[in-house]
PDB file of C-alpha atoms in Angstrom:
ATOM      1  CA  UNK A   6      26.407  -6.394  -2.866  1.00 84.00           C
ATOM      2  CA  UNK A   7      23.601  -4.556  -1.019  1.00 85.00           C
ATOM      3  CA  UNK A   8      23.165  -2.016  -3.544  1.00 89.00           C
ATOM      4  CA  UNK A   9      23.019  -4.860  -6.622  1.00 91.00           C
ATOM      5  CA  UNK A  10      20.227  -6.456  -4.419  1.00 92.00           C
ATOM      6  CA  UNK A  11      18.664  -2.889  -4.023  1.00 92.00           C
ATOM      7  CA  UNK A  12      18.389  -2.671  -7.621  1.00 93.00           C
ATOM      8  CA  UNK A  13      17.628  -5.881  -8.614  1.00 95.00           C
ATOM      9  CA  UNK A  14      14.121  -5.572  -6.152  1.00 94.00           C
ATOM     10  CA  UNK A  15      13.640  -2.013  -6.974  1.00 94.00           C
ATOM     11  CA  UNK A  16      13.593  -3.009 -10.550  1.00 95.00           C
ATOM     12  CA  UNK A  17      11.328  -5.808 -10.173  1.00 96.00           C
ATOM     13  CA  UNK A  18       9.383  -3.430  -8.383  1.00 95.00           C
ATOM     14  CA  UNK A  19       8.888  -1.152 -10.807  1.00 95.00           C
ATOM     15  CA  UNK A  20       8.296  -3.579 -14.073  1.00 95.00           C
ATOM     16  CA  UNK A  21       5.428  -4.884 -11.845  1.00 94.00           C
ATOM     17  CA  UNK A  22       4.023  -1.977 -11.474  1.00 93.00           C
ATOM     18  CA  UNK A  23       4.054  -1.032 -14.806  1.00 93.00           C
ATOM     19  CA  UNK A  24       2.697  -4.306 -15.618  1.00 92.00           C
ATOM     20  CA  UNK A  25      -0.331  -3.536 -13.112  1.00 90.00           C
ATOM     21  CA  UNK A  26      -0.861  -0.518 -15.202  1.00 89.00           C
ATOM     22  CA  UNK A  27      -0.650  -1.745 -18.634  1.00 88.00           C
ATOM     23  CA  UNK A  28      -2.819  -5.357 -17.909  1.00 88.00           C
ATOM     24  CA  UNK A  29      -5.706  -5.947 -19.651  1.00 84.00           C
ATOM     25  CA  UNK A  30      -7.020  -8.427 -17.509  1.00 81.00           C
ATOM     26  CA  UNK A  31      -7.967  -7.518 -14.196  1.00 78.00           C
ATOM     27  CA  UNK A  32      -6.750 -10.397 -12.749  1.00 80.00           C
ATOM     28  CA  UNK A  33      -3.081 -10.544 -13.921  1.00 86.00           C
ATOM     29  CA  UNK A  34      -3.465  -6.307 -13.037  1.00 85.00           C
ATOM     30  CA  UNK A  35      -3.991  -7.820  -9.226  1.00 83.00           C
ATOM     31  CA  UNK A  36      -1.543 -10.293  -9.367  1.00 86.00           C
ATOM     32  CA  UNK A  37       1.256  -8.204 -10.888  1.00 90.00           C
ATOM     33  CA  UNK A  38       0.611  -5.458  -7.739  1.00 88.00           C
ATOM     34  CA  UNK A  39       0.776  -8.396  -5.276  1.00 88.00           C
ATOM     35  CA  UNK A  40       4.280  -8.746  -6.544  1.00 91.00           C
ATOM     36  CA  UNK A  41       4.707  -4.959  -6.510  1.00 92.00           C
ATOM     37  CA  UNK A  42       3.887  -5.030  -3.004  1.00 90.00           C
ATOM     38  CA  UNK A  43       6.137  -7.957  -1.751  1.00 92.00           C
ATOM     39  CA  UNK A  44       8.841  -5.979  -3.891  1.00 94.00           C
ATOM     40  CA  UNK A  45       8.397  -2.836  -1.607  1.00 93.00           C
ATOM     41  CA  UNK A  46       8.561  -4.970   1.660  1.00 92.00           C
ATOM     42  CA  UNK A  47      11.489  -6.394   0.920  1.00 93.00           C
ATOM     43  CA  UNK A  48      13.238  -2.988   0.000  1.00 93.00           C
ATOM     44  CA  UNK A  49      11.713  -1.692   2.956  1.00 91.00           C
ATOM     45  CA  UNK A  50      13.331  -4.705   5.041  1.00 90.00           C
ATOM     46  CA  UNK A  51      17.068  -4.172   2.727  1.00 90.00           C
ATOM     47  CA  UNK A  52      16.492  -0.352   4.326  1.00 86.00           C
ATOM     48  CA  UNK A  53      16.893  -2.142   8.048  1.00 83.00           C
ATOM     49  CA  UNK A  54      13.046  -1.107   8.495  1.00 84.00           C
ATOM     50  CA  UNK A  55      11.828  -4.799   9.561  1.00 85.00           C
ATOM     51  CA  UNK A  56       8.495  -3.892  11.186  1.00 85.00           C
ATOM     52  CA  UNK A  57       7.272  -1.679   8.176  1.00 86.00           C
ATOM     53  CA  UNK A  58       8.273  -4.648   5.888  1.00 88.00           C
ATOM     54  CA  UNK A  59       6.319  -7.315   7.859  1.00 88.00           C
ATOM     55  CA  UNK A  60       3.410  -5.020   7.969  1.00 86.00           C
ATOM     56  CA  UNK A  61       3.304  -4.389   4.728  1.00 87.00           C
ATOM     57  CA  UNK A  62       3.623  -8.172   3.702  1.00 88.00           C
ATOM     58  CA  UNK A  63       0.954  -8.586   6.795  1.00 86.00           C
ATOM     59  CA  UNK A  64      -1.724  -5.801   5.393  1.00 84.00           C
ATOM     60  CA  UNK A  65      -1.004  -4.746   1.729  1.00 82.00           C
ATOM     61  CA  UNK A  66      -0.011  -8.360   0.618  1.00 76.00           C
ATOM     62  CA  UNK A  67      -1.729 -10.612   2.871  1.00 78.00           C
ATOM     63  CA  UNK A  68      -5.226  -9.382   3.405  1.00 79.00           C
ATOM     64  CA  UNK A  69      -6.092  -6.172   0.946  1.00 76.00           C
ATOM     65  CA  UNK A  70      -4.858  -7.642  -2.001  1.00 75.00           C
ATOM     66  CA  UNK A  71      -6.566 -11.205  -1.336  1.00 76.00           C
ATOM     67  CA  UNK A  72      -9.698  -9.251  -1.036  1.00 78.00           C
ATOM     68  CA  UNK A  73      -9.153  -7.248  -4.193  1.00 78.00           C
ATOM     69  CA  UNK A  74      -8.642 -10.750  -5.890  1.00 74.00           C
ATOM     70  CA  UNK A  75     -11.989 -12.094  -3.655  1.00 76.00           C
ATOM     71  CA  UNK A  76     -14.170  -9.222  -5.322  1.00 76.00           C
ATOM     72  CA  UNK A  77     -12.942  -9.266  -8.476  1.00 73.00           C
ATOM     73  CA  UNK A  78     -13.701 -12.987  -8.340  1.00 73.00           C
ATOM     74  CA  UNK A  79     -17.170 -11.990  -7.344  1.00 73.00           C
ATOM     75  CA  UNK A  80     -17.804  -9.360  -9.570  1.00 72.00           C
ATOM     76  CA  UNK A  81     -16.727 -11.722 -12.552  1.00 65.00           C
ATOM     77  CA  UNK A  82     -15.861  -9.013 -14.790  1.00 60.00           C
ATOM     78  CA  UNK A  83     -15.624 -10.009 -18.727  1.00 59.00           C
ATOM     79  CA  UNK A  84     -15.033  -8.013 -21.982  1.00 58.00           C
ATOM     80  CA  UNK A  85     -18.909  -7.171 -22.447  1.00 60.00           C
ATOM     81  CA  UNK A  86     -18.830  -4.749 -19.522  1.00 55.00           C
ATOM     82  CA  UNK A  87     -15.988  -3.008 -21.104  1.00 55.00           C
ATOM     83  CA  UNK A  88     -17.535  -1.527 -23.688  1.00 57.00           C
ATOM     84  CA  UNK A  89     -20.447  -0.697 -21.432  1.00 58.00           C
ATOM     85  CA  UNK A  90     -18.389   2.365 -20.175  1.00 59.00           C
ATOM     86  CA  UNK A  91     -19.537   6.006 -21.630  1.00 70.00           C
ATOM     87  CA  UNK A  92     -16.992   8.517 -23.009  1.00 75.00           C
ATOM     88  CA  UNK A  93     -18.456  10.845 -20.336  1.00 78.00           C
ATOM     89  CA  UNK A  94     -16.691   8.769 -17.859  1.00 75.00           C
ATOM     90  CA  UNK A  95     -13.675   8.188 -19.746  1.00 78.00           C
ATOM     91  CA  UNK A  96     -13.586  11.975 -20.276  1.00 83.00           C
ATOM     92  CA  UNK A  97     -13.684  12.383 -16.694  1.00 83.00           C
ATOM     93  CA  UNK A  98     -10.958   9.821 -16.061  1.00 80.00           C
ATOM     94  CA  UNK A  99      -8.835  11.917 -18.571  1.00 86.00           C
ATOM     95  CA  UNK A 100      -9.511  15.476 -17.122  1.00 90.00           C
ATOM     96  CA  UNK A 101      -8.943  14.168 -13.518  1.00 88.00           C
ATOM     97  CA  UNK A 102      -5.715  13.055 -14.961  1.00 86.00           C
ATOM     98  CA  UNK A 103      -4.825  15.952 -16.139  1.00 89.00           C
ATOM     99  CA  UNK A 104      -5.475  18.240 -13.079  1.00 89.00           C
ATOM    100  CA  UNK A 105      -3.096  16.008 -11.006  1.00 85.00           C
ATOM    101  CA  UNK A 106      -0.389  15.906 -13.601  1.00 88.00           C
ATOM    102  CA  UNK A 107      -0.559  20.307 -13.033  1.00 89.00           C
ATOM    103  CA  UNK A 108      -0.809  19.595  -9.527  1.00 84.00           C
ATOM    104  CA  UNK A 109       2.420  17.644  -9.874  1.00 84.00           C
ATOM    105  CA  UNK A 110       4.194  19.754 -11.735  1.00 86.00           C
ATOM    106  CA  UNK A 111       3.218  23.093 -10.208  1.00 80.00           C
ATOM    107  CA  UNK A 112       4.228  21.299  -6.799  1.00 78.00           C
ATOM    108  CA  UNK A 113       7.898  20.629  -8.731  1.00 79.00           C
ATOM    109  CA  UNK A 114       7.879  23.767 -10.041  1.00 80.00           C
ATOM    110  CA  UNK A 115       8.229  25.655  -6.361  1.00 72.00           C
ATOM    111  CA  UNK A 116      10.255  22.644  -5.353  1.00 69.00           C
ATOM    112  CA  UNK A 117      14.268  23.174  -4.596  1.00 73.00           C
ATOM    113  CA  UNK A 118      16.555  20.493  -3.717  1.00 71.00           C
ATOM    114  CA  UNK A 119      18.274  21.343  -0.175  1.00 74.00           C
ATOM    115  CA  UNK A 120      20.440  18.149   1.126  1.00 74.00           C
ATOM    116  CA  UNK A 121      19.831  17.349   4.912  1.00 66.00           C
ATOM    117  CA  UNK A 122      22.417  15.739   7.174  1.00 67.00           C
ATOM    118  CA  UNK A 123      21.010  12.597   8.189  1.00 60.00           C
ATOM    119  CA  UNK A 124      21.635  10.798  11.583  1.00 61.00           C
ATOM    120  CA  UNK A 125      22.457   7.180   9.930  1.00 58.00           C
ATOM    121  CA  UNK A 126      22.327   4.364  12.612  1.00 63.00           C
ATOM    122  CA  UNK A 127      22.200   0.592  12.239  1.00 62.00           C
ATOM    123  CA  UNK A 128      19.216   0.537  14.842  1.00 64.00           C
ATOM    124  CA  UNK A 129      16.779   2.804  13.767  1.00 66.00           C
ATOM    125  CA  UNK A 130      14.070   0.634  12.452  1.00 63.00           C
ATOM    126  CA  UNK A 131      14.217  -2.382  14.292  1.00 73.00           C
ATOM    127  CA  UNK A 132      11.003  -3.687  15.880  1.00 77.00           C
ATOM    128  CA  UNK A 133      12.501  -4.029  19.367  1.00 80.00           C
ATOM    129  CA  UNK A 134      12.977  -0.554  19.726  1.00 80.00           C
ATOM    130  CA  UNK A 135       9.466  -0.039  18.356  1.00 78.00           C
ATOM    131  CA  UNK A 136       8.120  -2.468  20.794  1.00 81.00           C
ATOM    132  CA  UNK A 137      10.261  -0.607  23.531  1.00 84.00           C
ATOM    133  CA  UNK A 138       8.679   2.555  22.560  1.00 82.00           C
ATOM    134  CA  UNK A 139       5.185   1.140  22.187  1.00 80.00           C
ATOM    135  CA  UNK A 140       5.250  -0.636  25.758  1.00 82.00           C
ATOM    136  CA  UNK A 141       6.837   1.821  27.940  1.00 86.00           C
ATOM    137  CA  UNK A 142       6.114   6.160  27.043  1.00 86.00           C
ATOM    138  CA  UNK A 143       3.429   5.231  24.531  1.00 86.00           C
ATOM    139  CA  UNK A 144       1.504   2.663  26.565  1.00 86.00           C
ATOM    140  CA  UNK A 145      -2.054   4.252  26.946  1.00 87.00           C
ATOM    141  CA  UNK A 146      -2.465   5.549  23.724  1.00 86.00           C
ATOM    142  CA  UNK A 147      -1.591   2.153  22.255  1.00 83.00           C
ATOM    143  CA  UNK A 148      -4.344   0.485  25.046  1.00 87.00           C
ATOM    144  CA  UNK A 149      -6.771   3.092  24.077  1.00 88.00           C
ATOM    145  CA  UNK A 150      -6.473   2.536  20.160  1.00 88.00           C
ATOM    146  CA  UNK A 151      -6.566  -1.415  21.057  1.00 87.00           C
ATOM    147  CA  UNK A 152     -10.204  -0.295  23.289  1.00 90.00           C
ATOM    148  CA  UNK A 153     -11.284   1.439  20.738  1.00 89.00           C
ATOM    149  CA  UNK A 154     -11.081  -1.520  17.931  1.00 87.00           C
ATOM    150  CA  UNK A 155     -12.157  -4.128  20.375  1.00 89.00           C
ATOM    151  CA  UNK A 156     -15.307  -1.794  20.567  1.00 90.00           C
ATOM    152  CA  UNK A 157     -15.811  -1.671  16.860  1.00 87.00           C
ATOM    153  CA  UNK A 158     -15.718  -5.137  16.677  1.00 86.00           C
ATOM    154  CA  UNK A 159     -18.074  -5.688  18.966  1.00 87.00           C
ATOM    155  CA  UNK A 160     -20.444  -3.030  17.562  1.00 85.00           C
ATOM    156  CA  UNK A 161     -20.219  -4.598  14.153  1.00 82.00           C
ATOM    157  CA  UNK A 162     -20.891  -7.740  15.649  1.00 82.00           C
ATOM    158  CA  UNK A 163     -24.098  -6.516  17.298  1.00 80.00           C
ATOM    159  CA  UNK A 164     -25.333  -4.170  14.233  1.00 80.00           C
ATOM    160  CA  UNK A 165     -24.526  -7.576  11.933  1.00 76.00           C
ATOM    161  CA  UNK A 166     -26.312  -9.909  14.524  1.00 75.00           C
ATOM    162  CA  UNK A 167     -29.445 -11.196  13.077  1.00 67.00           C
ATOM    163  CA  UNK A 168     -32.802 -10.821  15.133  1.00 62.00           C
ATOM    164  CA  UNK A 169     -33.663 -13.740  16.767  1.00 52.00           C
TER     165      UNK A 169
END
């Protein structure tokens, strides 16, 4: 039953993201990788990895993808600006394309399938032995990091602050 469910969001998962890259309109292109991203969190939760599911409904889903939509709401884009673009650009778009595709395949080509035993346990990616971690051998670095955002927040507070 797991592995029909599996397949089922890994499939959904896929068409979406194939529908992001096929869209014409931006909009339906944003919407359609929304669900792509929901799809990963929840095969990322069927995996037993809870906290990397929540945070990627949290971060991907929640708040990068509703500013995507927020800017491209902004921006107002329309069929006009389309044909603004210059071949030089497209060109560019093309050739860029093509230098990762030989990237990719000269990476495959030195690439040989070795299988590694893997330690399977029911408990590996469970957020209370994440939070365990976090709060007891990784404690400073984890007060440090929350130090160091508090002061960027408060920088881009001041540097935002109008004169008055």
């Amino acid at each position: 039953m797991e592995q029909i469910i599996f397949f089922i969001v890994a499939s959904i998962a896929v068409a979406s993201a194939v529908s992001f890259v096929f869209a014409k309109n931006p909009m339906y292109a944003i919407l359609s990788l929304i669900v792509t991203m929901f799809s990963i969190a929840a095969l990322y939760i069927i995996l037993n990895a809870q906290f990397l599911g929540i945070v990627q409904i949290i971060v991907y889903a929640g708040a990068i993808m509703v500013l995507f939509l927020y800017i491209l709401m902004m921006l107002n884009l329309s069929k006009e600006d389309e044909s603004k673009k210059q071949n030089l650009m497209k060109f560019i778009g093309v050739f860029s394309a093509g230098l990762l595709l030989i990237g990719i395949l000269g990476a495959y080509r030195g690439f040989t399938f070795q299988p590694v035993a893997v330690d399977v346990r029911a408990d590996i990616g469970l957020t209370k032995n994440l939070g365990r971690l976090l709060f007891n051998e990784y404690v400073l670095p984890f007060e440090l990091a929350s130090i160091l955002i508090l002061a960027g927040i408060v920088s881009a507070v001041l540097i935002g602050k109008k004169d008055l």
